[in-house]
PDB file of C-alpha atoms in Angstrom:
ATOM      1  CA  UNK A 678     -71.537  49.282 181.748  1.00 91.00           C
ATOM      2  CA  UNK A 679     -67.494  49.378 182.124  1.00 98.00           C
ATOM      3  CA  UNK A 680     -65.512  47.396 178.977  1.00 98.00           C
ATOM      4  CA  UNK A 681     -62.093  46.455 178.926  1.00 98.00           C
ATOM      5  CA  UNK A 682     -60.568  44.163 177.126  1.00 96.00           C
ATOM      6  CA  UNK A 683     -62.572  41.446 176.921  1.00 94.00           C
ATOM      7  CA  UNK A 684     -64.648  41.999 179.750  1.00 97.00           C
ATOM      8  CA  UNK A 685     -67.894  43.899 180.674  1.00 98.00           C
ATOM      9  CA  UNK A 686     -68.749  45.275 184.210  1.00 98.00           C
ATOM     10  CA  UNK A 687     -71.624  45.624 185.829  1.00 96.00           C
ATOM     11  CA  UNK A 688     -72.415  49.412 187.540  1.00 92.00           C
ATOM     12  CA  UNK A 689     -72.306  47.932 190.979  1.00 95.00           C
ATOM     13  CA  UNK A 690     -69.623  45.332 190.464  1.00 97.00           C
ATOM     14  CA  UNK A 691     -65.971  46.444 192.322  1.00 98.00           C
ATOM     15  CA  UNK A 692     -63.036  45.547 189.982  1.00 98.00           C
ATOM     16  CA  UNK A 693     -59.439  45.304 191.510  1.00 98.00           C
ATOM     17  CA  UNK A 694     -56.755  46.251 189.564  1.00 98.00           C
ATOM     18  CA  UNK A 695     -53.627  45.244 190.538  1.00 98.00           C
ATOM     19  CA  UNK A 696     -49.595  46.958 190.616  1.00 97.00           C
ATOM     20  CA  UNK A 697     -47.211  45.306 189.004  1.00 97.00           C
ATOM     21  CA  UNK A 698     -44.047  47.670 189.166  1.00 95.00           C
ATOM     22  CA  UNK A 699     -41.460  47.011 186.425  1.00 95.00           C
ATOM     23  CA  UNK A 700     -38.813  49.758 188.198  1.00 94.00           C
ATOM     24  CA  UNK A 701     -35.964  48.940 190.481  1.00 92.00           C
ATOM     25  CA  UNK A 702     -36.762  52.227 192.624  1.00 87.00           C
ATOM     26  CA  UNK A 703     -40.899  52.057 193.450  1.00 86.00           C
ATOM     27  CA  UNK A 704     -41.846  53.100 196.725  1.00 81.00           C
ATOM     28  CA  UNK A 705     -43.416  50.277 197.984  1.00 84.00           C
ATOM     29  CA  UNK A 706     -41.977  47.419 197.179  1.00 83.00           C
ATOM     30  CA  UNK A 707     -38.494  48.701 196.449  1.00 78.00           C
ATOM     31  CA  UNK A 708     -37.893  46.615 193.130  1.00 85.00           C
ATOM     32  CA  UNK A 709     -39.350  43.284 194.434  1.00 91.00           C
ATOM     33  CA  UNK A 710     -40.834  42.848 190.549  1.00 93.00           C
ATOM     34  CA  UNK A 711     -38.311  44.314 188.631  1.00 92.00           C
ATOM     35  CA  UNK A 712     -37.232  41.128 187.149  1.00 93.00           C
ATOM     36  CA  UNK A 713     -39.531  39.047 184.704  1.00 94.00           C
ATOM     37  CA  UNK A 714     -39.826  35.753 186.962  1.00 94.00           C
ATOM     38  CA  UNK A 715     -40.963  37.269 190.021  1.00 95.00           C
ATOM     39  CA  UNK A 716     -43.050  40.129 187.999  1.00 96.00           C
ATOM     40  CA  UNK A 717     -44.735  36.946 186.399  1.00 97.00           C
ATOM     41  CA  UNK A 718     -45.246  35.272 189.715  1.00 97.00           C
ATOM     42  CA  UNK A 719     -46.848  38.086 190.849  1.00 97.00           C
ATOM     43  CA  UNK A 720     -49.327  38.458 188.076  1.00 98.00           C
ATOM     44  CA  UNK A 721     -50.081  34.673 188.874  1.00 98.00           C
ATOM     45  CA  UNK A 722     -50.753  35.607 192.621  1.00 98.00           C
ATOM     46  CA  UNK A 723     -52.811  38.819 191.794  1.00 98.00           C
ATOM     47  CA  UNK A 724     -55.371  36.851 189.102  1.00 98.00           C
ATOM     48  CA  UNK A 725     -55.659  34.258 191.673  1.00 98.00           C
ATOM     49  CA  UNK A 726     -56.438  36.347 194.112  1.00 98.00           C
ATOM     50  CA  UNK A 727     -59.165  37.934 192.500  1.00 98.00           C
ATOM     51  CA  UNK A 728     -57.615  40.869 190.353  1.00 98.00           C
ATOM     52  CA  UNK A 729     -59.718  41.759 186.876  1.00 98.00           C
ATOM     53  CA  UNK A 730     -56.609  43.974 185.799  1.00 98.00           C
ATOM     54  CA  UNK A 731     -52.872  43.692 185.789  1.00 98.00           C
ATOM     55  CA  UNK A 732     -51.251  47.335 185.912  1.00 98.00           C
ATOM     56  CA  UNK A 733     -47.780  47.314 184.490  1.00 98.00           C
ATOM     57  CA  UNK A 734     -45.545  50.670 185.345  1.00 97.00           C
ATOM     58  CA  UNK A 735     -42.450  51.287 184.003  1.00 97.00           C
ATOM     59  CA  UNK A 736     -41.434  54.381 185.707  1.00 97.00           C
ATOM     60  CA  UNK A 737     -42.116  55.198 189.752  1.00 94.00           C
ATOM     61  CA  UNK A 738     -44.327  57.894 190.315  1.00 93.00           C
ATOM     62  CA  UNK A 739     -41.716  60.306 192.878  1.00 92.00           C
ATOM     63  CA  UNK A 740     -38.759  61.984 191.617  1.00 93.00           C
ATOM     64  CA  UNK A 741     -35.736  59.913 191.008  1.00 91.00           C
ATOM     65  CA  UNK A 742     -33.422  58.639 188.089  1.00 90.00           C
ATOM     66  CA  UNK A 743     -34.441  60.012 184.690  1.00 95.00           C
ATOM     67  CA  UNK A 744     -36.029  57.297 182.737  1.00 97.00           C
ATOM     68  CA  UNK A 745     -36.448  57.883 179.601  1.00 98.00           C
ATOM     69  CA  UNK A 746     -38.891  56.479 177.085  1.00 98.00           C
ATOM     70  CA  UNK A 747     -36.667  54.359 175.004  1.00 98.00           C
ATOM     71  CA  UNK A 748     -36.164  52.467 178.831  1.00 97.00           C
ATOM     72  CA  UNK A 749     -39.718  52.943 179.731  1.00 98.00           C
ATOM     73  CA  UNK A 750     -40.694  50.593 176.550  1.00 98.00           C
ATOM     74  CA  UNK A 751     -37.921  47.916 177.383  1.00 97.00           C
ATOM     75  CA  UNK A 752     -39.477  47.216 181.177  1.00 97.00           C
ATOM     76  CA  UNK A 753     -43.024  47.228 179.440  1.00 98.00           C
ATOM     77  CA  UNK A 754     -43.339  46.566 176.067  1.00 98.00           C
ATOM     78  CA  UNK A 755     -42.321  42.453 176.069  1.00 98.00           C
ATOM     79  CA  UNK A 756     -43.804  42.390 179.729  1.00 98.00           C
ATOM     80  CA  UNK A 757     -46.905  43.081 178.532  1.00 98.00           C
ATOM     81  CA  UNK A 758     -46.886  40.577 175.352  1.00 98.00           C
ATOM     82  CA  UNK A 759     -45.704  37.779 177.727  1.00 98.00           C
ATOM     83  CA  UNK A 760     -48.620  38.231 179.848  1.00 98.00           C
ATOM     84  CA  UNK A 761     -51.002  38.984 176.763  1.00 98.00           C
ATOM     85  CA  UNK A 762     -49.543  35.302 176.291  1.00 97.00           C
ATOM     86  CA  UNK A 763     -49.760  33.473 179.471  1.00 97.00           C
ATOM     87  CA  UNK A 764     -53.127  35.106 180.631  1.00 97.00           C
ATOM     88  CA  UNK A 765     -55.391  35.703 177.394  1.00 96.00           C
ATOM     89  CA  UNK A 766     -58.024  37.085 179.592  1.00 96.00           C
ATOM     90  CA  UNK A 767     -56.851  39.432 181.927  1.00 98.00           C
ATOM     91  CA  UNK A 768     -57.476  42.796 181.207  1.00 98.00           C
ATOM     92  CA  UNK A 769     -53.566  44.303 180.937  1.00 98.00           C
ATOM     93  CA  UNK A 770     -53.359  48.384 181.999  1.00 98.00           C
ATOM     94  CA  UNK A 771     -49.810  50.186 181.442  1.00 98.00           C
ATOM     95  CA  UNK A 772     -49.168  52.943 183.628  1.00 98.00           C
ATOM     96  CA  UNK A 773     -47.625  55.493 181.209  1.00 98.00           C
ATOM     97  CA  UNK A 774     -48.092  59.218 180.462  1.00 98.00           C
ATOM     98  CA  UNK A 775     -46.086  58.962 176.755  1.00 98.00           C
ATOM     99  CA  UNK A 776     -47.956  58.370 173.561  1.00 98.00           C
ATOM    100  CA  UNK A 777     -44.659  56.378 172.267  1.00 98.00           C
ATOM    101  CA  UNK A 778     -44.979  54.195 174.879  1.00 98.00           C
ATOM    102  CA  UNK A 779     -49.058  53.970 174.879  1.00 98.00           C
ATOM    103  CA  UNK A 780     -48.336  52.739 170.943  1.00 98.00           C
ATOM    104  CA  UNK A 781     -45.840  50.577 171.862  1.00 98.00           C
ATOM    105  CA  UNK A 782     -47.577  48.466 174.825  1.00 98.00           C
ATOM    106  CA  UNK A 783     -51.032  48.917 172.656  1.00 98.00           C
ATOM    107  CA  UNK A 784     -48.943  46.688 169.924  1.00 98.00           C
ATOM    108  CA  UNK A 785     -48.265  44.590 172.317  1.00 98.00           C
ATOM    109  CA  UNK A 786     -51.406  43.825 173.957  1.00 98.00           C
ATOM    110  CA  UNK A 787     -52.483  46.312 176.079  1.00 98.00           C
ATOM    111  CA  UNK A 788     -56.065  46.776 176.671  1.00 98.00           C
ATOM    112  CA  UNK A 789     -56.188  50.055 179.159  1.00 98.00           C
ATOM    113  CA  UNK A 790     -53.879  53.229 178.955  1.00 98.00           C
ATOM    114  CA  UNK A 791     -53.485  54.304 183.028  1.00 98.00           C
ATOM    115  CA  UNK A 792     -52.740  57.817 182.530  1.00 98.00           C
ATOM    116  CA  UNK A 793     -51.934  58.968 185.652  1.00 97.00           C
ATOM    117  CA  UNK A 794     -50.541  62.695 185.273  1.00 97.00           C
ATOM    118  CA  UNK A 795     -53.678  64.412 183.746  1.00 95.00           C
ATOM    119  CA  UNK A 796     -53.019  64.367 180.222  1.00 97.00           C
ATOM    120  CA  UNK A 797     -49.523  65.983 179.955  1.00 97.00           C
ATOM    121  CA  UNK A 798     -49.031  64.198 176.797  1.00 98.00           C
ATOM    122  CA  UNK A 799     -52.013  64.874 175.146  1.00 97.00           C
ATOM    123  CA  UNK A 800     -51.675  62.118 172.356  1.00 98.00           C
ATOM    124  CA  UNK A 801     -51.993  59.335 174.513  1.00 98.00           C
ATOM    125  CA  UNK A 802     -55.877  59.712 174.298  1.00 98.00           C
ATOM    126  CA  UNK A 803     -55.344  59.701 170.103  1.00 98.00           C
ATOM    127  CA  UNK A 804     -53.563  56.355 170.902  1.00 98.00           C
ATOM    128  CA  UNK A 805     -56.149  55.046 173.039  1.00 98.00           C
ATOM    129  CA  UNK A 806     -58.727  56.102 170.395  1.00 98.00           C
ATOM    130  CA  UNK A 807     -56.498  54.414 167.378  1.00 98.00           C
ATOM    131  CA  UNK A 808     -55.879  51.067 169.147  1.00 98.00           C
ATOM    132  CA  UNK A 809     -60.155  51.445 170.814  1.00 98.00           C
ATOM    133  CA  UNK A 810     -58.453  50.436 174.139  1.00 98.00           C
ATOM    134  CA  UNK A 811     -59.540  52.380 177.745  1.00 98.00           C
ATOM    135  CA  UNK A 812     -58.218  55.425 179.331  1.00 99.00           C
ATOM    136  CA  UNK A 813     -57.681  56.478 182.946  1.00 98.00           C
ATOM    137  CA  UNK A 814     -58.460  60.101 183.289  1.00 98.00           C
ATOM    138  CA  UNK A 815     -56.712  61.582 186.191  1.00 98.00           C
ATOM    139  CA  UNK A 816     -56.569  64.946 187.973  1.00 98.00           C
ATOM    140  CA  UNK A 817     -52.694  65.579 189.273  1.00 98.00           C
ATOM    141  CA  UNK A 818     -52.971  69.452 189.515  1.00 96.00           C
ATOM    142  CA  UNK A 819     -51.067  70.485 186.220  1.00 94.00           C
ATOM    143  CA  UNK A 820     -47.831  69.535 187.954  1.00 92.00           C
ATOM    144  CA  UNK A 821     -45.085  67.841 185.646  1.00 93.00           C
ATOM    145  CA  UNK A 822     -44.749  64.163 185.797  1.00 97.00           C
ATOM    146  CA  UNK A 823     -43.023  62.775 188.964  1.00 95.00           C
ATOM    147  CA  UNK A 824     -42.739  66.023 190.704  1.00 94.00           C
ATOM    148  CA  UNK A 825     -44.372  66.276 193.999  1.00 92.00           C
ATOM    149  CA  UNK A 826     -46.624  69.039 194.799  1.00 92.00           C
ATOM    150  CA  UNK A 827     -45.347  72.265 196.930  1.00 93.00           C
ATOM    151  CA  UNK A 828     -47.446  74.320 198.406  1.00 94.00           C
ATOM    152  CA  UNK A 829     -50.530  73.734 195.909  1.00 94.00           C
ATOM    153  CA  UNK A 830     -53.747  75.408 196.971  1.00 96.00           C
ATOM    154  CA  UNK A 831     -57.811  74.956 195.179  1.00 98.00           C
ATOM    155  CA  UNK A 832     -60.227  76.867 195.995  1.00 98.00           C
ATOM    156  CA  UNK A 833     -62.407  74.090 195.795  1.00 98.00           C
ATOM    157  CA  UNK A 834     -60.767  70.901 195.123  1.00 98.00           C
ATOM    158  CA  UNK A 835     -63.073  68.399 194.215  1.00 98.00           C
ATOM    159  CA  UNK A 836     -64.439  71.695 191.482  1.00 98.00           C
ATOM    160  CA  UNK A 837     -61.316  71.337 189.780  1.00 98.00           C
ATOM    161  CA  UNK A 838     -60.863  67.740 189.792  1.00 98.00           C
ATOM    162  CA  UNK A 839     -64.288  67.464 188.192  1.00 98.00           C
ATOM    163  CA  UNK A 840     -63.493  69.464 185.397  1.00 98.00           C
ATOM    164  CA  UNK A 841     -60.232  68.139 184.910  1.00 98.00           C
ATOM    165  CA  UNK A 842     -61.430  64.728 184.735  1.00 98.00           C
ATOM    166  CA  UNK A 843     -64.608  64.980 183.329  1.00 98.00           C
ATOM    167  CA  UNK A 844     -63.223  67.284 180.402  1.00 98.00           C
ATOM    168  CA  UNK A 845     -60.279  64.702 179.627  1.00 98.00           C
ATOM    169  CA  UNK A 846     -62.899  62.052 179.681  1.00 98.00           C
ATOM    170  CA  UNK A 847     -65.066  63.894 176.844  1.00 98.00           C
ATOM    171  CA  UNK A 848     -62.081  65.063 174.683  1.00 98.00           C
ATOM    172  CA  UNK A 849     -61.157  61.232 174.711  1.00 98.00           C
ATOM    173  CA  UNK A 850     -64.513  60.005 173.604  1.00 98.00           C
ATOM    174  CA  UNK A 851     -64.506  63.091 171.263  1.00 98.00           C
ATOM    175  CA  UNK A 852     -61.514  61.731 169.554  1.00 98.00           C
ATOM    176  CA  UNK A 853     -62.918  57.767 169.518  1.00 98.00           C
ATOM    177  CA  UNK A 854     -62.319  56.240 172.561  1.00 98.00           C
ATOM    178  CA  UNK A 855     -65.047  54.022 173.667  1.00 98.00           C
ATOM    179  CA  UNK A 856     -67.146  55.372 176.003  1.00 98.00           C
ATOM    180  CA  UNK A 857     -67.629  52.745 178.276  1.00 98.00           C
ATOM    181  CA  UNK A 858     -64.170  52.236 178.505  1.00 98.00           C
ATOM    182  CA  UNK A 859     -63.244  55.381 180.125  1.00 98.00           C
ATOM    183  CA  UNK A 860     -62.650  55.941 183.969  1.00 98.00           C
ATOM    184  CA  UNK A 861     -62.106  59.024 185.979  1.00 99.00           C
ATOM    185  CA  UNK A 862     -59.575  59.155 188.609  1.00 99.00           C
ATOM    186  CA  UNK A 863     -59.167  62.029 191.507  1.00 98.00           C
ATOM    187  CA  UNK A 864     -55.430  61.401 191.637  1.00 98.00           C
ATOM    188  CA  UNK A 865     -54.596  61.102 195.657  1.00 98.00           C
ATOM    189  CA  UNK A 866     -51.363  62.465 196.339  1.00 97.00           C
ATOM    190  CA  UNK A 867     -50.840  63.724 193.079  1.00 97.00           C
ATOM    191  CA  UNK A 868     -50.677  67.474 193.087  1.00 97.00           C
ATOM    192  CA  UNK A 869     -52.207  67.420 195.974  1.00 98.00           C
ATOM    193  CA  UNK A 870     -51.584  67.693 199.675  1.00 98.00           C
ATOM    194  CA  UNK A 871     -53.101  65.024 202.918  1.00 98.00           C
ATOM    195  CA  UNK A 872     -55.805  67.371 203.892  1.00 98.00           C
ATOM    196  CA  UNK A 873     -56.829  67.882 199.501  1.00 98.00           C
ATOM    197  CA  UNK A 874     -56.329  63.882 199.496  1.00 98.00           C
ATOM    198  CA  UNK A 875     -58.987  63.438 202.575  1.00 98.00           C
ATOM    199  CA  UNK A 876     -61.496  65.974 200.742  1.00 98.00           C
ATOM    200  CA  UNK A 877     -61.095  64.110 197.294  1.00 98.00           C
ATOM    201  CA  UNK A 878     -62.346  60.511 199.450  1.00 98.00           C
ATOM    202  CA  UNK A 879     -65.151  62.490 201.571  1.00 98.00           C
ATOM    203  CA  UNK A 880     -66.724  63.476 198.502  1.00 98.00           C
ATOM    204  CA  UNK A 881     -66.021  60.800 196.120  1.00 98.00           C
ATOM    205  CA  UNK A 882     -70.295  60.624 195.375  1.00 98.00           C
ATOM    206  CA  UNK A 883     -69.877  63.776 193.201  1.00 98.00           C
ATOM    207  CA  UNK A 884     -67.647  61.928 190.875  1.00 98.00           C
ATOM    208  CA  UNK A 885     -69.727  58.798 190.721  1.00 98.00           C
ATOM    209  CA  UNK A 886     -72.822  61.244 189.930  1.00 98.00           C
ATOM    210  CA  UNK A 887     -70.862  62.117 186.833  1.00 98.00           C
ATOM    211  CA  UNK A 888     -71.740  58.520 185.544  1.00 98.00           C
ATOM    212  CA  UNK A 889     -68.876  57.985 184.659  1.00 98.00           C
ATOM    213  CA  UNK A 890     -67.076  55.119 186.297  1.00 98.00           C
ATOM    214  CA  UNK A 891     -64.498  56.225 188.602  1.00 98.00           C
ATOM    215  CA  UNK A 892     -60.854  54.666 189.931  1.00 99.00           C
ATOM    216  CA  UNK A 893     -59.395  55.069 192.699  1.00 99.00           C
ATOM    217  CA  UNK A 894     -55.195  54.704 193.231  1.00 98.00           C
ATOM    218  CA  UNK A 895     -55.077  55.022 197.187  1.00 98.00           C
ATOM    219  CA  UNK A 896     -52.938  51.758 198.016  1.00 97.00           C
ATOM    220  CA  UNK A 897     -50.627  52.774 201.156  1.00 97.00           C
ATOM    221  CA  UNK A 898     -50.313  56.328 199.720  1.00 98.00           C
ATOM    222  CA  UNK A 899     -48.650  58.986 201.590  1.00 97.00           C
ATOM    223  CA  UNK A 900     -51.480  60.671 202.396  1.00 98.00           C
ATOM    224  CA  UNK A 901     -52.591  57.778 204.531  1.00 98.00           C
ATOM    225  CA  UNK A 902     -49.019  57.596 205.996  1.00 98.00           C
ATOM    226  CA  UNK A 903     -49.560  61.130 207.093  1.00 98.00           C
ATOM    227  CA  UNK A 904     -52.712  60.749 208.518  1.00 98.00           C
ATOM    228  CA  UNK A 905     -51.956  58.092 210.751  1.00 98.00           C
ATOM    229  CA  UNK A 906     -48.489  58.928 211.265  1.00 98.00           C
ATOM    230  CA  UNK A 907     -47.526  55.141 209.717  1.00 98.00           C
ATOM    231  CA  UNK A 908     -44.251  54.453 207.486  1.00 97.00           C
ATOM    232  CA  UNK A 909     -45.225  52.964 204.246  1.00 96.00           C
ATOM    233  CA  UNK A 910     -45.237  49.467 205.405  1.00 95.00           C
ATOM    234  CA  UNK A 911     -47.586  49.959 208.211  1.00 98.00           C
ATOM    235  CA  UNK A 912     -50.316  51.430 205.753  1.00 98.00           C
ATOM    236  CA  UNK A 913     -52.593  48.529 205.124  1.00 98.00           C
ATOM    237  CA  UNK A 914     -55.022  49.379 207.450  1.00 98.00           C
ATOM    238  CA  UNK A 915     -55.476  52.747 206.725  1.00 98.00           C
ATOM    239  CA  UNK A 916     -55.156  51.828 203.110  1.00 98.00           C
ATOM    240  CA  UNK A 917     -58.337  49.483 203.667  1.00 98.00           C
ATOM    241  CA  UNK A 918     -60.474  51.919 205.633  1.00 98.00           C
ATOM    242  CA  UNK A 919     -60.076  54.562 202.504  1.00 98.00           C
ATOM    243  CA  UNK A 920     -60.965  51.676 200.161  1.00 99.00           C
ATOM    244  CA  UNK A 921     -64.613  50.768 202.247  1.00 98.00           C
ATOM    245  CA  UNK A 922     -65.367  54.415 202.331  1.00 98.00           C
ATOM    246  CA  UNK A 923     -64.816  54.868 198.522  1.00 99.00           C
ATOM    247  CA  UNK A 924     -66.788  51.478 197.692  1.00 98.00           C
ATOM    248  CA  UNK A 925     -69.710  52.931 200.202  1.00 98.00           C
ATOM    249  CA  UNK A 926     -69.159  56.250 198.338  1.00 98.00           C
ATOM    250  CA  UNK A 927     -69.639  54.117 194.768  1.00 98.00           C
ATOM    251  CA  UNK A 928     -65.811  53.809 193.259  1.00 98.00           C
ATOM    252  CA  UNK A 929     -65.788  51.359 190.910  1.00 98.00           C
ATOM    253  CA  UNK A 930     -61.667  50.655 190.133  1.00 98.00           C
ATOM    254  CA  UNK A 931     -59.226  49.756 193.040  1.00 98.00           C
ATOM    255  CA  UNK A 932     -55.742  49.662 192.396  1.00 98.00           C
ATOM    256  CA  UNK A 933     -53.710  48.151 195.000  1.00 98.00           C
ATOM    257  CA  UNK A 934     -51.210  46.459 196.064  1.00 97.00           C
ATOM    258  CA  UNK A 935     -52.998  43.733 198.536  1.00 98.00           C
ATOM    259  CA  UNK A 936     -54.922  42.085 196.745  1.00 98.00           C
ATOM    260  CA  UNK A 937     -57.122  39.502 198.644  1.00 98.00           C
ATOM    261  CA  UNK A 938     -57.594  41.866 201.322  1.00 98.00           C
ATOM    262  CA  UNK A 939     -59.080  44.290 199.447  1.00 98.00           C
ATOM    263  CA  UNK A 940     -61.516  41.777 198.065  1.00 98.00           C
ATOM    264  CA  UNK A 941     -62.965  41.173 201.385  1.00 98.00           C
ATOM    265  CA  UNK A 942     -63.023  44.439 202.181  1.00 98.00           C
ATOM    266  CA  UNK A 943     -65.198  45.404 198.673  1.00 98.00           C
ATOM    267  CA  UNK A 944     -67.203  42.047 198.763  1.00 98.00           C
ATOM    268  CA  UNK A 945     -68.671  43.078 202.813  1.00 98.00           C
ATOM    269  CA  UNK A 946     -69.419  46.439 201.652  1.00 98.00           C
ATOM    270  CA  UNK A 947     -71.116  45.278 198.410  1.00 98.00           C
ATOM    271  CA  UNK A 948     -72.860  42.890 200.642  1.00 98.00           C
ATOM    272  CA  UNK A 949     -74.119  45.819 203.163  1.00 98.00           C
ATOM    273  CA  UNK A 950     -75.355  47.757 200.694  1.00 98.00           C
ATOM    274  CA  UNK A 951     -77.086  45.152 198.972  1.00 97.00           C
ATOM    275  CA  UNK A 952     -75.380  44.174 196.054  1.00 97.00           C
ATOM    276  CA  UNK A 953     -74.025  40.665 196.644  1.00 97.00           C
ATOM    277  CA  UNK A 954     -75.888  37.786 198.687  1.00 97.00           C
ATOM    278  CA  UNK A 955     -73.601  36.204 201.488  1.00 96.00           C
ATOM    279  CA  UNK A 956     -71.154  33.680 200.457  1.00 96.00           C
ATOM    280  CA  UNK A 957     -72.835  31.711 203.669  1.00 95.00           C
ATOM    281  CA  UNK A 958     -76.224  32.298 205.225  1.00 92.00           C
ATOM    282  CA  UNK A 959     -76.298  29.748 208.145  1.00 93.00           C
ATOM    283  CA  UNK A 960     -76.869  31.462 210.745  1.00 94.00           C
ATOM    284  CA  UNK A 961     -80.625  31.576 212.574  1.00 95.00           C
ATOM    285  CA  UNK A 962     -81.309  29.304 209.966  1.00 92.00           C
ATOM    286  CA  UNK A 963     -80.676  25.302 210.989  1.00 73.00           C
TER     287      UNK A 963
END
């Protein structure tokens, strides 16, 4: 069973989680919800459309303006009590690395810490385990937040990712961070190159035989750029061929960026493999 915030999850039931970027520079959509209207409207659209979790970033991923944490909190921090405020249910993740910033948004409302450099700061997980809110566990390859990797080699990639994860997943229970609000994430893209990227989806099953419930960030990544040659706007369908092999494969967490699409795409493989009826079963039938 996966818990956050008010909600519980069944093992076999897909849960979108969707980007709300609070920077002026993000790589997709190039500061389309840096203000607080159209960041708003978006959240709107996203729970509409099906999304379980709002993910609220303050700071873009690649290299690019300093930003420090002070800044970080001011895009976040009221962000995240206005939606606390407008959508009582939702379950509201911050994508942060910084403890400050984990307290801050945690004060706020926050239900889910998205820590999506591996545990650079390790206090976030004391947060999480202070304010009994979720954690994202992530494997980024020990590189330094918003760095890309160079030239970064495994001998065995999805070996290390499992006991990055899996060991930042039992030092945060170990400090009191509920266990069934803890995910695992292999971190595509992040300290890794296309080819470690591919690897980390092909054998996705070893991290879902973990048990513990696993998230994956792939949304028009570059690694799918790179392996079909597309810019970043031409990465949908790519995007949504990674996403049905990681459902098949038994991912749990999806954040993206296209949100009804993905839905179809997780309800008809939930539906192949057994888990969800039809929406309509006419056919062969009248």
């Amino acid at each position: 069973m996966l818990r956050l915030g008010r909600r519980e999850f069944g093992p076999h039931e897909p849960v979108i989680m969707a980007i709300v970027n609070r920077t002026p520079d993000s790589f997709y959509d190039r500061g389309a919800t840096f203000g607080d209207e159209p960041a708003l409207a978006r959240v709107e659209q996203a729970v509409a459309e099906g999304a379980a979790i709002i993910d609220i970033g303050g700071v873009k991923a690649g290299p690019g303006e300093e930003v420090t944490a002070k800044e970080e909190a001011r895009r976040t921090v009221g962000f995240v009590a206005e939606v606390r405020r407008r959508f009582p249910d939702v379950i509201i993740s911050v994508d942060t690395w910084r403890a400050e910033v984990g307290e801050a948004v945690c004060e706020a409302g926050a239900d889910l810490l998205n820590d999506a450099w591996g545990g650079v700061d390790p206090g976030l997980a004391q947060v999480a385990a202070r304010y009994g809110v979720g954690l994202v566990c992530t494997h980024a390859g020990g590189v330094e937040p918003r760095t890309r990797p160079h030239r970064v080699t495994y001998d065995d990639v999805m070996a290390d990712i499992l006991d990055v994860t899996v060991g930042l997943a039992e030092r945060a229970v170990a400090l009191g961070v509920p266990r069934e609000s803890v995910l695992i994430d292999p971190g595509h893209d992040f300290g890794k190159n296309t080819r470690h990227s591919l690897e980390a989806t092909r054998r996705l099953d070893e991290m879902v035989a973990t048990g513990w419930p696993v998230l994956v960030s792939l949304s028009n990544k570059d690694f799918v750029g790179e392996t079909l040659d597309r810019p970043v706007k031409e990465r949908l369908i790519g995007t949504l061929a990674t996403t049905a092999v990681s459902a098949w494969l038994g991912a749990q967490v999806y954040r993206v960026h296209e949100v009804a699409e993905t839905r179809q795409v997780l309800e008809m493989v939930a539906s192949i493999a057994g888990h969800r009826v039809p929406a309509v079963a006419r056919r062969g039938l009248a």
